[in-house]
């Protein structure tokens, strides 16, 4: 079974501070992909960052980095220097590696981040 | 501009009245999917398609149908909508099985009364 767990329903962070959003996953696949998406109040889903299971380096995209700990099956999102525009819902997702699992995405329940001025 | 387009954005309908939500992508992507988003449950996959005429069930397919007659279009059909299908629906596409990014449509907020 594939499963994504986000244990933080809501988080607050002071503007300009860093914040870590937790994500753990459960899979028996050897090859898989991990994603983070941002959903602002307007509703659209915005791709942030991707980590492949065989990637040795943690993924980074601007102020976003993914803290990938394969043995612990965690893929936490770190946002550095938070901005007011970062206030949104954040979803962790996993793409399975083995057909047919490779065709499915599994999402967590999301973490609502509020950046405080 | 690369995009996934869903229509309509908002829809209120009555129980049992068949409806179709359209989804179109202009990126020549092989893979397309439909999700529903409900509070506290995140996004759950309804159906996905690996290419033209190839579709398969996701985690919550009951009450939905899809078709993939052309590569760019992947409509979601509710033959007899019920109130428990009130939700926010997303269509998404990606290039292939191992793509690092999925592109999402703007979402369709459906209310079934």
JSON list of C-alpha atoms in Angstrom, two decimals:
[
{"chain": "A", "resi": 1, "resn": "UNK", "atom": "CA", "xyz": [0.00, 0.00, 0.00]},
{"chain": "A", "resi": 2, "resn": "UNK", "atom": "CA", "xyz": [1.11, 3.51, -0.71]},
{"chain": "A", "resi": 3, "resn": "UNK", "atom": "CA", "xyz": [0.63, 6.15, 1.91]},
{"chain": "A", "resi": 4, "resn": "UNK", "atom": "CA", "xyz": [1.64, 9.72, 2.56]},
{"chain": "A", "resi": 5, "resn": "UNK", "atom": "CA", "xyz": [1.37, 11.22, 6.03]},
{"chain": "A", "resi": 6, "resn": "UNK", "atom": "CA", "xyz": [1.45, 14.89, 6.89]},
{"chain": "A", "resi": 7, "resn": "UNK", "atom": "CA", "xyz": [1.01, 15.23, 10.64]},
{"chain": "A", "resi": 8, "resn": "UNK", "atom": "CA", "xyz": [0.85, 19.03, 10.85]},
{"chain": "A", "resi": 9, "resn": "UNK", "atom": "CA", "xyz": [-2.62, 20.31, 9.92]},
{"chain": "A", "resi": 10, "resn": "UNK", "atom": "CA", "xyz": [-1.52, 23.90, 10.49]},
{"chain": "A", "resi": 11, "resn": "UNK", "atom": "CA", "xyz": [1.75, 25.75, 11.00]},
{"chain": "A", "resi": 12, "resn": "UNK", "atom": "CA", "xyz": [2.68, 29.34, 11.77]},
{"chain": "A", "resi": 13, "resn": "UNK", "atom": "CA", "xyz": [5.99, 30.99, 10.98]},
{"chain": "A", "resi": 14, "resn": "UNK", "atom": "CA", "xyz": [7.32, 34.48, 11.41]},
{"chain": "A", "resi": 15, "resn": "UNK", "atom": "CA", "xyz": [8.17, 36.32, 8.22]},
{"chain": "A", "resi": 16, "resn": "UNK", "atom": "CA", "xyz": [11.83, 35.83, 7.19]},
{"chain": "A", "resi": 17, "resn": "UNK", "atom": "CA", "xyz": [12.18, 32.73, 9.36]},
{"chain": "A", "resi": 18, "resn": "UNK", "atom": "CA", "xyz": [12.66, 29.20, 8.03]},
{"chain": "A", "resi": 19, "resn": "UNK", "atom": "CA", "xyz": [9.98, 26.53, 8.43]},
{"chain": "A", "resi": 20, "resn": "UNK", "atom": "CA", "xyz": [9.93, 22.77, 7.98]},
{"chain": "A", "resi": 21, "resn": "UNK", "atom": "CA", "xyz": [6.82, 20.94, 6.83]},
{"chain": "A", "resi": 22, "resn": "UNK", "atom": "CA", "xyz": [6.86, 17.25, 7.65]},
{"chain": "A", "resi": 23, "resn": "UNK", "atom": "CA", "xyz": [6.07, 14.39, 5.30]},
{"chain": "A", "resi": 24, "resn": "UNK", "atom": "CA", "xyz": [6.55, 10.68, 5.77]},
{"chain": "A", "resi": 25, "resn": "UNK", "atom": "CA", "xyz": [5.73, 8.03, 3.24]},
{"chain": "A", "resi": 26, "resn": "UNK", "atom": "CA", "xyz": [5.22, 4.32, 3.07]},
{"chain": "A", "resi": 27, "resn": "UNK", "atom": "CA", "xyz": [6.05, 2.29, 0.00]},
{"chain": "A", "resi": 28, "resn": "UNK", "atom": "CA", "xyz": [7.51, -1.04, -0.97]},
{"chain": "A", "resi": 29, "resn": "UNK", "atom": "CA", "xyz": [8.66, 0.28, -4.35]},
{"chain": "A", "resi": 30, "resn": "UNK", "atom": "CA", "xyz": [12.40, 0.62, -4.94]},
{"chain": "A", "resi": 31, "resn": "UNK", "atom": "CA", "xyz": [11.92, 3.47, -7.37]},
{"chain": "A", "resi": 32, "resn": "UNK", "atom": "CA", "xyz": [9.55, 6.31, -6.59]},
{"chain": "A", "resi": 33, "resn": "UNK", "atom": "CA", "xyz": [9.27, 10.07, -6.73]},
{"chain": "A", "resi": 34, "resn": "UNK", "atom": "CA", "xyz": [8.37, 12.59, -4.05]},
{"chain": "A", "resi": 35, "resn": "UNK", "atom": "CA", "xyz": [6.77, 15.96, -4.74]},
{"chain": "A", "resi": 36, "resn": "UNK", "atom": "CA", "xyz": [5.61, 19.03, -2.95]},
{"chain": "A", "resi": 37, "resn": "UNK", "atom": "CA", "xyz": [2.80, 21.25, -4.20]},
{"chain": "A", "resi": 38, "resn": "UNK", "atom": "CA", "xyz": [1.53, 24.59, -2.97]},
{"chain": "A", "resi": 39, "resn": "UNK", "atom": "CA", "xyz": [-2.14, 25.48, -3.06]},
{"chain": "A", "resi": 40, "resn": "UNK", "atom": "CA", "xyz": [-2.85, 29.17, -2.36]},
{"chain": "A", "resi": 41, "resn": "UNK", "atom": "CA", "xyz": [-6.31, 30.36, -1.40]},
{"chain": "A", "resi": 42, "resn": "UNK", "atom": "CA", "xyz": [-7.10, 30.85, -5.09]},
{"chain": "A", "resi": 43, "resn": "UNK", "atom": "CA", "xyz": [-7.13, 27.06, -5.40]},
{"chain": "A", "resi": 44, "resn": "UNK", "atom": "CA", "xyz": [-4.59, 26.22, -8.08]},
{"chain": "A", "resi": 45, "resn": "UNK", "atom": "CA", "xyz": [-1.94, 23.56, -7.51]},
{"chain": "A", "resi": 46, "resn": "UNK", "atom": "CA", "xyz": [1.61, 24.80, -7.97]},
{"chain": "A", "resi": 47, "resn": "UNK", "atom": "CA", "xyz": [4.53, 22.38, -8.32]},
{"chain": "A", "resi": 48, "resn": "UNK", "atom": "CA", "xyz": [7.40, 23.27, -5.99]},
{"chain": "A", "resi": 49, "resn": "UNK", "atom": "CA", "xyz": [10.02, 20.54, -5.87]},
{"chain": "A", "resi": 50, "resn": "UNK", "atom": "CA", "xyz": [10.77, 16.94, -6.80]},
{"chain": "A", "resi": 51, "resn": "UNK", "atom": "CA", "xyz": [13.03, 14.26, -5.30]},
{"chain": "A", "resi": 52, "resn": "UNK", "atom": "CA", "xyz": [13.69, 10.91, -6.95]},
{"chain": "A", "resi": 53, "resn": "UNK", "atom": "CA", "xyz": [14.30, 7.92, -4.70]},
{"chain": "A", "resi": 54, "resn": "UNK", "atom": "CA", "xyz": [17.70, 7.32, -6.25]},
{"chain": "A", "resi": 55, "resn": "UNK", "atom": "CA", "xyz": [18.81, 10.95, -6.10]},
{"chain": "A", "resi": 56, "resn": "UNK", "atom": "CA", "xyz": [21.75, 11.21, -3.72]},
{"chain": "A", "resi": 57, "resn": "UNK", "atom": "CA", "xyz": [21.53, 14.95, -3.24]},
{"chain": "A", "resi": 58, "resn": "UNK", "atom": "CA", "xyz": [18.62, 16.69, -1.58]},
{"chain": "A", "resi": 59, "resn": "UNK", "atom": "CA", "xyz": [16.59, 18.66, -4.11]},
{"chain": "A", "resi": 60, "resn": "UNK", "atom": "CA", "xyz": [16.62, 22.44, -3.94]},
{"chain": "A", "resi": 61, "resn": "UNK", "atom": "CA", "xyz": [14.62, 25.04, -5.85]},
{"chain": "A", "resi": 62, "resn": "UNK", "atom": "CA", "xyz": [15.28, 28.60, -4.77]},
{"chain": "A", "resi": 63, "resn": "UNK", "atom": "CA", "xyz": [14.01, 29.01, -1.21]},
{"chain": "A", "resi": 64, "resn": "UNK", "atom": "CA", "xyz": [12.62, 25.46, -1.18]},
{"chain": "A", "resi": 65, "resn": "UNK", "atom": "CA", "xyz": [14.64, 22.42, -0.26]},
{"chain": "A", "resi": 66, "resn": "UNK", "atom": "CA", "xyz": [13.60, 18.85, 0.34]},
{"chain": "A", "resi": 67, "resn": "UNK", "atom": "CA", "xyz": [15.19, 17.10, 3.28]},
{"chain": "A", "resi": 68, "resn": "UNK", "atom": "CA", "xyz": [15.13, 13.51, 2.02]},
{"chain": "A", "resi": 69, "resn": "UNK", "atom": "CA", "xyz": [15.90, 10.79, 4.55]},
{"chain": "A", "resi": 70, "resn": "UNK", "atom": "CA", "xyz": [15.35, 7.54, 2.73]},
{"chain": "A", "resi": 71, "resn": "UNK", "atom": "CA", "xyz": [15.93, 5.18, 5.65]},
{"chain": "A", "resi": 72, "resn": "UNK", "atom": "CA", "xyz": [13.38, 7.08, 7.73]},
{"chain": "A", "resi": 73, "resn": "UNK", "atom": "CA", "xyz": [11.05, 7.43, 4.73]},
{"chain": "A", "resi": 74, "resn": "UNK", "atom": "CA", "xyz": [10.70, 11.14, 5.23]},
{"chain": "A", "resi": 75, "resn": "UNK", "atom": "CA", "xyz": [10.66, 13.98, 2.71]},
{"chain": "A", "resi": 76, "resn": "UNK", "atom": "CA", "xyz": [10.30, 17.21, 4.63]},
{"chain": "A", "resi": 77, "resn": "UNK", "atom": "CA", "xyz": [9.95, 20.55, 2.85]},
{"chain": "A", "resi": 78, "resn": "UNK", "atom": "CA", "xyz": [12.09, 23.38, 4.14]},
{"chain": "A", "resi": 79, "resn": "UNK", "atom": "CA", "xyz": [11.14, 26.93, 3.20]},
{"chain": "A", "resi": 80, "resn": "UNK", "atom": "CA", "xyz": [13.83, 29.45, 4.00]},
{"chain": "A", "resi": 81, "resn": "UNK", "atom": "CA", "xyz": [13.23, 33.16, 4.58]},
{"chain": "A", "resi": 82, "resn": "UNK", "atom": "CA", "xyz": [9.44, 32.87, 4.67]},
{"chain": "A", "resi": 83, "resn": "UNK", "atom": "CA", "xyz": [7.41, 35.50, 2.83]},
{"chain": "A", "resi": 84, "resn": "UNK", "atom": "CA", "xyz": [3.78, 36.51, 3.29]},
{"chain": "A", "resi": 85, "resn": "UNK", "atom": "CA", "xyz": [3.04, 35.00, -0.10]},
{"chain": "A", "resi": 86, "resn": "UNK", "atom": "CA", "xyz": [4.07, 31.60, 1.24]},
{"chain": "A", "resi": 87, "resn": "UNK", "atom": "CA", "xyz": [0.84, 31.40, 3.22]},
{"chain": "A", "resi": 88, "resn": "UNK", "atom": "CA", "xyz": [-0.97, 28.49, 1.59]},
{"chain": "A", "resi": 89, "resn": "UNK", "atom": "CA", "xyz": [-1.81, 24.81, 1.86]},
{"chain": "A", "resi": 90, "resn": "UNK", "atom": "CA", "xyz": [1.13, 22.51, 1.11]},
{"chain": "A", "resi": 91, "resn": "UNK", "atom": "CA", "xyz": [0.75, 18.97, -0.12]},
{"chain": "A", "resi": 92, "resn": "UNK", "atom": "CA", "xyz": [3.31, 16.20, -0.14]},
{"chain": "A", "resi": 93, "resn": "UNK", "atom": "CA", "xyz": [2.81, 13.60, -2.85]},
{"chain": "A", "resi": 94, "resn": "UNK", "atom": "CA", "xyz": [4.41, 10.40, -4.06]},
{"chain": "A", "resi": 95, "resn": "UNK", "atom": "CA", "xyz": [4.50, 8.73, -7.43]},
{"chain": "A", "resi": 96, "resn": "UNK", "atom": "CA", "xyz": [4.89, 4.99, -7.30]},
{"chain": "A", "resi": 97, "resn": "UNK", "atom": "CA", "xyz": [7.63, 3.35, -9.34]},
{"chain": "A", "resi": 98, "resn": "UNK", "atom": "CA", "xyz": [6.31, 0.01, -10.40]},
{"chain": "A", "resi": 99, "resn": "UNK", "atom": "CA", "xyz": [3.62, -0.36, -13.04]},
{"chain": "A", "resi": 100, "resn": "UNK", "atom": "CA", "xyz": [0.76, 0.03, -12.43]},
{"chain": "A", "resi": 101, "resn": "UNK", "atom": "CA", "xyz": [1.79, 1.91, -9.27]},
{"chain": "A", "resi": 102, "resn": "UNK", "atom": "CA", "xyz": [3.97, 4.19, -11.35]},
{"chain": "A", "resi": 103, "resn": "UNK", "atom": "CA", "xyz": [0.87, 5.69, -12.87]},
{"chain": "A", "resi": 104, "resn": "UNK", "atom": "CA", "xyz": [-0.62, 6.82, -9.60]},
{"chain": "A", "resi": 105, "resn": "UNK", "atom": "CA", "xyz": [0.04, 9.81, -7.43]},
{"chain": "A", "resi": 106, "resn": "UNK", "atom": "CA", "xyz": [-0.71, 9.67, -3.73]},
{"chain": "A", "resi": 107, "resn": "UNK", "atom": "CA", "xyz": [-1.24, 12.87, -1.77]},
{"chain": "A", "resi": 108, "resn": "UNK", "atom": "CA", "xyz": [-1.07, 13.70, 1.91]},
{"chain": "A", "resi": 109, "resn": "UNK", "atom": "CA", "xyz": [-3.83, 15.59, 3.67]},
{"chain": "A", "resi": 110, "resn": "UNK", "atom": "CA", "xyz": [-1.91, 18.84, 3.55]},
{"chain": "A", "resi": 111, "resn": "UNK", "atom": "CA", "xyz": [-0.42, 21.40, 5.93]},
{"chain": "A", "resi": 112, "resn": "UNK", "atom": "CA", "xyz": [-1.82, 24.91, 6.11]},
{"chain": "A", "resi": 113, "resn": "UNK", "atom": "CA", "xyz": [1.04, 27.39, 6.53]},
{"chain": "A", "resi": 114, "resn": "UNK", "atom": "CA", "xyz": [0.43, 30.91, 7.77]},
{"chain": "A", "resi": 115, "resn": "UNK", "atom": "CA", "xyz": [3.25, 33.45, 7.61]},
{"chain": "A", "resi": 116, "resn": "UNK", "atom": "CA", "xyz": [2.96, 36.13, 10.28]},
{"chain": "A", "resi": 117, "resn": "UNK", "atom": "CA", "xyz": [4.27, 39.63, 9.54]},
{"chain": "B", "resi": 1, "resn": "UNK", "atom": "CA", "xyz": [1.52, 28.87, -22.89]},
{"chain": "B", "resi": 2, "resn": "UNK", "atom": "CA", "xyz": [1.64, 25.33, -21.52]},
{"chain": "B", "resi": 3, "resn": "UNK", "atom": "CA", "xyz": [-1.54, 24.67, -19.62]},
{"chain": "B", "resi": 4, "resn": "UNK", "atom": "CA", "xyz": [-4.25, 22.29, -18.53]},
{"chain": "B", "resi": 5, "resn": "UNK", "atom": "CA", "xyz": [-7.72, 23.76, -18.99]},
{"chain": "B", "resi": 6, "resn": "UNK", "atom": "CA", "xyz": [-10.78, 22.56, -17.11]},
{"chain": "B", "resi": 7, "resn": "UNK", "atom": "CA", "xyz": [-14.36, 23.62, -17.66]},
{"chain": "B", "resi": 8, "resn": "UNK", "atom": "CA", "xyz": [-16.50, 24.65, -16.00]},
{"chain": "B", "resi": 9, "resn": "UNK", "atom": "CA", "xyz": [-14.79, 26.24, -13.01]},
{"chain": "B", "resi": 10, "resn": "UNK", "atom": "CA", "xyz": [-17.97, 26.14, -10.93]},
{"chain": "B", "resi": 11, "resn": "UNK", "atom": "CA", "xyz": [-21.03, 23.97, -11.30]},
{"chain": "B", "resi": 12, "resn": "UNK", "atom": "CA", "xyz": [-24.15, 23.45, -9.24]},
{"chain": "B", "resi": 13, "resn": "UNK", "atom": "CA", "xyz": [-26.35, 20.58, -10.33]},
{"chain": "B", "resi": 14, "resn": "UNK", "atom": "CA", "xyz": [-29.12, 18.36, -9.05]},
{"chain": "B", "resi": 15, "resn": "UNK", "atom": "CA", "xyz": [-28.91, 14.73, -8.06]},
{"chain": "B", "resi": 16, "resn": "UNK", "atom": "CA", "xyz": [-29.12, 12.37, -11.02]},
{"chain": "B", "resi": 17, "resn": "UNK", "atom": "CA", "xyz": [-28.50, 14.86, -13.82]},
{"chain": "B", "resi": 18, "resn": "UNK", "atom": "CA", "xyz": [-25.62, 13.66, -15.97]},
{"chain": "B", "resi": 19, "resn": "UNK", "atom": "CA", "xyz": [-22.71, 16.03, -16.31]},
{"chain": "B", "resi": 20, "resn": "UNK", "atom": "CA", "xyz": [-19.29, 16.21, -17.93]},
{"chain": "B", "resi": 21, "resn": "UNK", "atom": "CA", "xyz": [-16.27, 18.15, -16.78]},
{"chain": "B", "resi": 22, "resn": "UNK", "atom": "CA", "xyz": [-13.85, 18.73, -19.63]},
{"chain": "B", "resi": 23, "resn": "UNK", "atom": "CA", "xyz": [-10.07, 18.73, -19.42]},
{"chain": "B", "resi": 24, "resn": "UNK", "atom": "CA", "xyz": [-7.67, 19.64, -22.18]},
{"chain": "B", "resi": 25, "resn": "UNK", "atom": "CA", "xyz": [-3.87, 19.94, -22.25]},
{"chain": "B", "resi": 26, "resn": "UNK", "atom": "CA", "xyz": [-1.69, 21.51, -24.93]},
{"chain": "B", "resi": 27, "resn": "UNK", "atom": "CA", "xyz": [1.62, 19.88, -24.04]},
{"chain": "B", "resi": 28, "resn": "UNK", "atom": "CA", "xyz": [1.24, 16.56, -25.88]},
{"chain": "B", "resi": 29, "resn": "UNK", "atom": "CA", "xyz": [1.44, 14.78, -22.52]},
{"chain": "B", "resi": 30, "resn": "UNK", "atom": "CA", "xyz": [0.84, 11.03, -22.37]},
{"chain": "B", "resi": 31, "resn": "UNK", "atom": "CA", "xyz": [-0.45, 10.87, -18.84]},
{"chain": "B", "resi": 32, "resn": "UNK", "atom": "CA", "xyz": [-3.60, 12.52, -17.57]},
{"chain": "B", "resi": 33, "resn": "UNK", "atom": "CA", "xyz": [-5.43, 12.10, -14.28]},
{"chain": "B", "resi": 34, "resn": "UNK", "atom": "CA", "xyz": [-8.48, 13.23, -12.37]},
{"chain": "B", "resi": 35, "resn": "UNK", "atom": "CA", "xyz": [-8.48, 13.95, -8.64]},
{"chain": "B", "resi": 36, "resn": "UNK", "atom": "CA", "xyz": [-10.99, 15.07, -6.12]},
{"chain": "B", "resi": 37, "resn": "UNK", "atom": "CA", "xyz": [-10.03, 17.19, -3.14]},
{"chain": "B", "resi": 38, "resn": "UNK", "atom": "CA", "xyz": [-12.02, 17.04, 0.08]},
{"chain": "B", "resi": 39, "resn": "UNK", "atom": "CA", "xyz": [-11.25, 18.72, 3.42]},
{"chain": "B", "resi": 40, "resn": "UNK", "atom": "CA", "xyz": [-9.03, 16.59, 5.60]},
{"chain": "B", "resi": 41, "resn": "UNK", "atom": "CA", "xyz": [-8.51, 13.99, 2.87]},
{"chain": "B", "resi": 42, "resn": "UNK", "atom": "CA", "xyz": [-6.12, 15.74, 0.50]},
{"chain": "B", "resi": 43, "resn": "UNK", "atom": "CA", "xyz": [-6.33, 14.81, -3.16]},
{"chain": "B", "resi": 44, "resn": "UNK", "atom": "CA", "xyz": [-7.46, 11.37, -4.16]},
{"chain": "B", "resi": 45, "resn": "UNK", "atom": "CA", "xyz": [-7.02, 9.96, -7.64]},
{"chain": "B", "resi": 46, "resn": "UNK", "atom": "CA", "xyz": [-10.23, 9.03, -9.45]},
{"chain": "B", "resi": 47, "resn": "UNK", "atom": "CA", "xyz": [-8.99, 7.78, -12.81]},
{"chain": "B", "resi": 48, "resn": "UNK", "atom": "CA", "xyz": [-5.86, 8.07, -14.87]},
{"chain": "B", "resi": 49, "resn": "UNK", "atom": "CA", "xyz": [-4.89, 7.51, -18.47]},
{"chain": "B", "resi": 50, "resn": "UNK", "atom": "CA", "xyz": [-1.52, 6.45, -19.82]},
{"chain": "B", "resi": 51, "resn": "UNK", "atom": "CA", "xyz": [-2.34, 7.24, -23.42]},
{"chain": "B", "resi": 52, "resn": "UNK", "atom": "CA", "xyz": [-5.16, 7.33, -25.94]},
{"chain": "B", "resi": 53, "resn": "UNK", "atom": "CA", "xyz": [-7.74, 4.61, -25.24]},
{"chain": "B", "resi": 54, "resn": "UNK", "atom": "CA", "xyz": [-5.81, 3.47, -22.14]},
{"chain": "B", "resi": 55, "resn": "UNK", "atom": "CA", "xyz": [-7.44, 4.30, -18.81]},
{"chain": "B", "resi": 56, "resn": "UNK", "atom": "CA", "xyz": [-7.44, 2.78, -15.34]},
{"chain": "B", "resi": 57, "resn": "UNK", "atom": "CA", "xyz": [-9.07, 3.27, -11.98]},
{"chain": "B", "resi": 58, "resn": "UNK", "atom": "CA", "xyz": [-7.49, 5.27, -9.21]},
{"chain": "B", "resi": 59, "resn": "UNK", "atom": "CA", "xyz": [-8.43, 5.08, -5.56]},
{"chain": "B", "resi": 60, "resn": "UNK", "atom": "CA", "xyz": [-11.98, 6.43, -5.76]},
{"chain": "B", "resi": 61, "resn": "UNK", "atom": "CA", "xyz": [-13.50, 5.57, -9.16]},
{"chain": "B", "resi": 62, "resn": "UNK", "atom": "CA", "xyz": [-17.04, 4.74, -8.07]},
{"chain": "B", "resi": 63, "resn": "UNK", "atom": "CA", "xyz": [-19.64, 6.95, -9.70]},
{"chain": "B", "resi": 64, "resn": "UNK", "atom": "CA", "xyz": [-17.28, 8.31, -12.35]},
{"chain": "B", "resi": 65, "resn": "UNK", "atom": "CA", "xyz": [-16.38, 7.49, -15.94]},
{"chain": "B", "resi": 66, "resn": "UNK", "atom": "CA", "xyz": [-13.65, 8.79, -18.20]},
{"chain": "B", "resi": 67, "resn": "UNK", "atom": "CA", "xyz": [-12.64, 8.51, -21.83]},
{"chain": "B", "resi": 68, "resn": "UNK", "atom": "CA", "xyz": [-9.46, 9.27, -23.73]},
{"chain": "B", "resi": 69, "resn": "UNK", "atom": "CA", "xyz": [-10.29, 9.37, -27.43]},
{"chain": "B", "resi": 70, "resn": "UNK", "atom": "CA", "xyz": [-7.72, 12.05, -28.17]},
{"chain": "B", "resi": 71, "resn": "UNK", "atom": "CA", "xyz": [-4.38, 12.68, -26.50]},
{"chain": "B", "resi": 72, "resn": "UNK", "atom": "CA", "xyz": [-5.22, 16.22, -25.45]},
{"chain": "B", "resi": 73, "resn": "UNK", "atom": "CA", "xyz": [-8.66, 15.60, -23.89]},
{"chain": "B", "resi": 74, "resn": "UNK", "atom": "CA", "xyz": [-9.67, 13.62, -20.82]},
{"chain": "B", "resi": 75, "resn": "UNK", "atom": "CA", "xyz": [-13.27, 14.34, -19.80]},
{"chain": "B", "resi": 76, "resn": "UNK", "atom": "CA", "xyz": [-14.73, 13.25, -16.46]},
{"chain": "B", "resi": 77, "resn": "UNK", "atom": "CA", "xyz": [-18.31, 12.01, -16.63]},
{"chain": "B", "resi": 78, "resn": "UNK", "atom": "CA", "xyz": [-20.74, 11.72, -13.75]},
{"chain": "B", "resi": 79, "resn": "UNK", "atom": "CA", "xyz": [-23.65, 9.66, -15.09]},
{"chain": "B", "resi": 80, "resn": "UNK", "atom": "CA", "xyz": [-25.86, 10.14, -12.04]},
{"chain": "B", "resi": 81, "resn": "UNK", "atom": "CA", "xyz": [-24.31, 12.63, -9.63]},
{"chain": "B", "resi": 82, "resn": "UNK", "atom": "CA", "xyz": [-25.03, 12.33, -5.93]},
{"chain": "B", "resi": 83, "resn": "UNK", "atom": "CA", "xyz": [-24.44, 14.80, -3.07]},
{"chain": "B", "resi": 84, "resn": "UNK", "atom": "CA", "xyz": [-21.37, 12.85, -1.90]},
{"chain": "B", "resi": 85, "resn": "UNK", "atom": "CA", "xyz": [-19.69, 13.82, -5.16]},
{"chain": "B", "resi": 86, "resn": "UNK", "atom": "CA", "xyz": [-19.74, 17.46, -4.11]},
{"chain": "B", "resi": 87, "resn": "UNK", "atom": "CA", "xyz": [-16.04, 18.29, -4.19]},
{"chain": "B", "resi": 88, "resn": "UNK", "atom": "CA", "xyz": [-13.22, 20.21, -5.82]},
{"chain": "B", "resi": 89, "resn": "UNK", "atom": "CA", "xyz": [-11.98, 18.38, -8.89]},
{"chain": "B", "resi": 90, "resn": "UNK", "atom": "CA", "xyz": [-8.60, 18.67, -10.53]},
{"chain": "B", "resi": 91, "resn": "UNK", "atom": "CA", "xyz": [-7.35, 17.41, -13.85]},
{"chain": "B", "resi": 92, "resn": "UNK", "atom": "CA", "xyz": [-3.60, 16.94, -14.23]},
{"chain": "B", "resi": 93, "resn": "UNK", "atom": "CA", "xyz": [-1.21, 15.88, -16.94]},
{"chain": "B", "resi": 94, "resn": "UNK", "atom": "CA", "xyz": [2.44, 14.91, -17.16]},
{"chain": "B", "resi": 95, "resn": "UNK", "atom": "CA", "xyz": [4.77, 13.94, -19.97]},
{"chain": "B", "resi": 96, "resn": "UNK", "atom": "CA", "xyz": [5.36, 10.32, -19.08]},
{"chain": "B", "resi": 97, "resn": "UNK", "atom": "CA", "xyz": [5.48, 7.79, -16.27]},
{"chain": "B", "resi": 98, "resn": "UNK", "atom": "CA", "xyz": [8.60, 9.20, -14.62]},
{"chain": "B", "resi": 99, "resn": "UNK", "atom": "CA", "xyz": [8.07, 12.90, -15.20]},
{"chain": "B", "resi": 100, "resn": "UNK", "atom": "CA", "xyz": [9.19, 15.14, -12.39]},
{"chain": "B", "resi": 101, "resn": "UNK", "atom": "CA", "xyz": [6.26, 17.49, -12.64]},
{"chain": "B", "resi": 102, "resn": "UNK", "atom": "CA", "xyz": [2.54, 17.25, -13.06]},
{"chain": "B", "resi": 103, "resn": "UNK", "atom": "CA", "xyz": [0.59, 20.21, -14.42]},
{"chain": "B", "resi": 104, "resn": "UNK", "atom": "CA", "xyz": [-2.78, 20.85, -12.85]},
{"chain": "B", "resi": 105, "resn": "UNK", "atom": "CA", "xyz": [-5.87, 22.52, -14.18]},
{"chain": "B", "resi": 106, "resn": "UNK", "atom": "CA", "xyz": [-7.51, 25.40, -12.30]},
{"chain": "B", "resi": 107, "resn": "UNK", "atom": "CA", "xyz": [-9.99, 23.12, -10.57]},
{"chain": "B", "resi": 108, "resn": "UNK", "atom": "CA", "xyz": [-13.75, 22.62, -10.86]},
{"chain": "B", "resi": 109, "resn": "UNK", "atom": "CA", "xyz": [-15.88, 23.18, -7.80]},
{"chain": "B", "resi": 110, "resn": "UNK", "atom": "CA", "xyz": [-18.91, 20.92, -8.10]},
{"chain": "B", "resi": 111, "resn": "UNK", "atom": "CA", "xyz": [-21.94, 21.06, -5.86]},
{"chain": "B", "resi": 112, "resn": "UNK", "atom": "CA", "xyz": [-24.63, 18.39, -6.15]},
{"chain": "B", "resi": 113, "resn": "UNK", "atom": "CA", "xyz": [-27.89, 19.22, -4.40]}
]
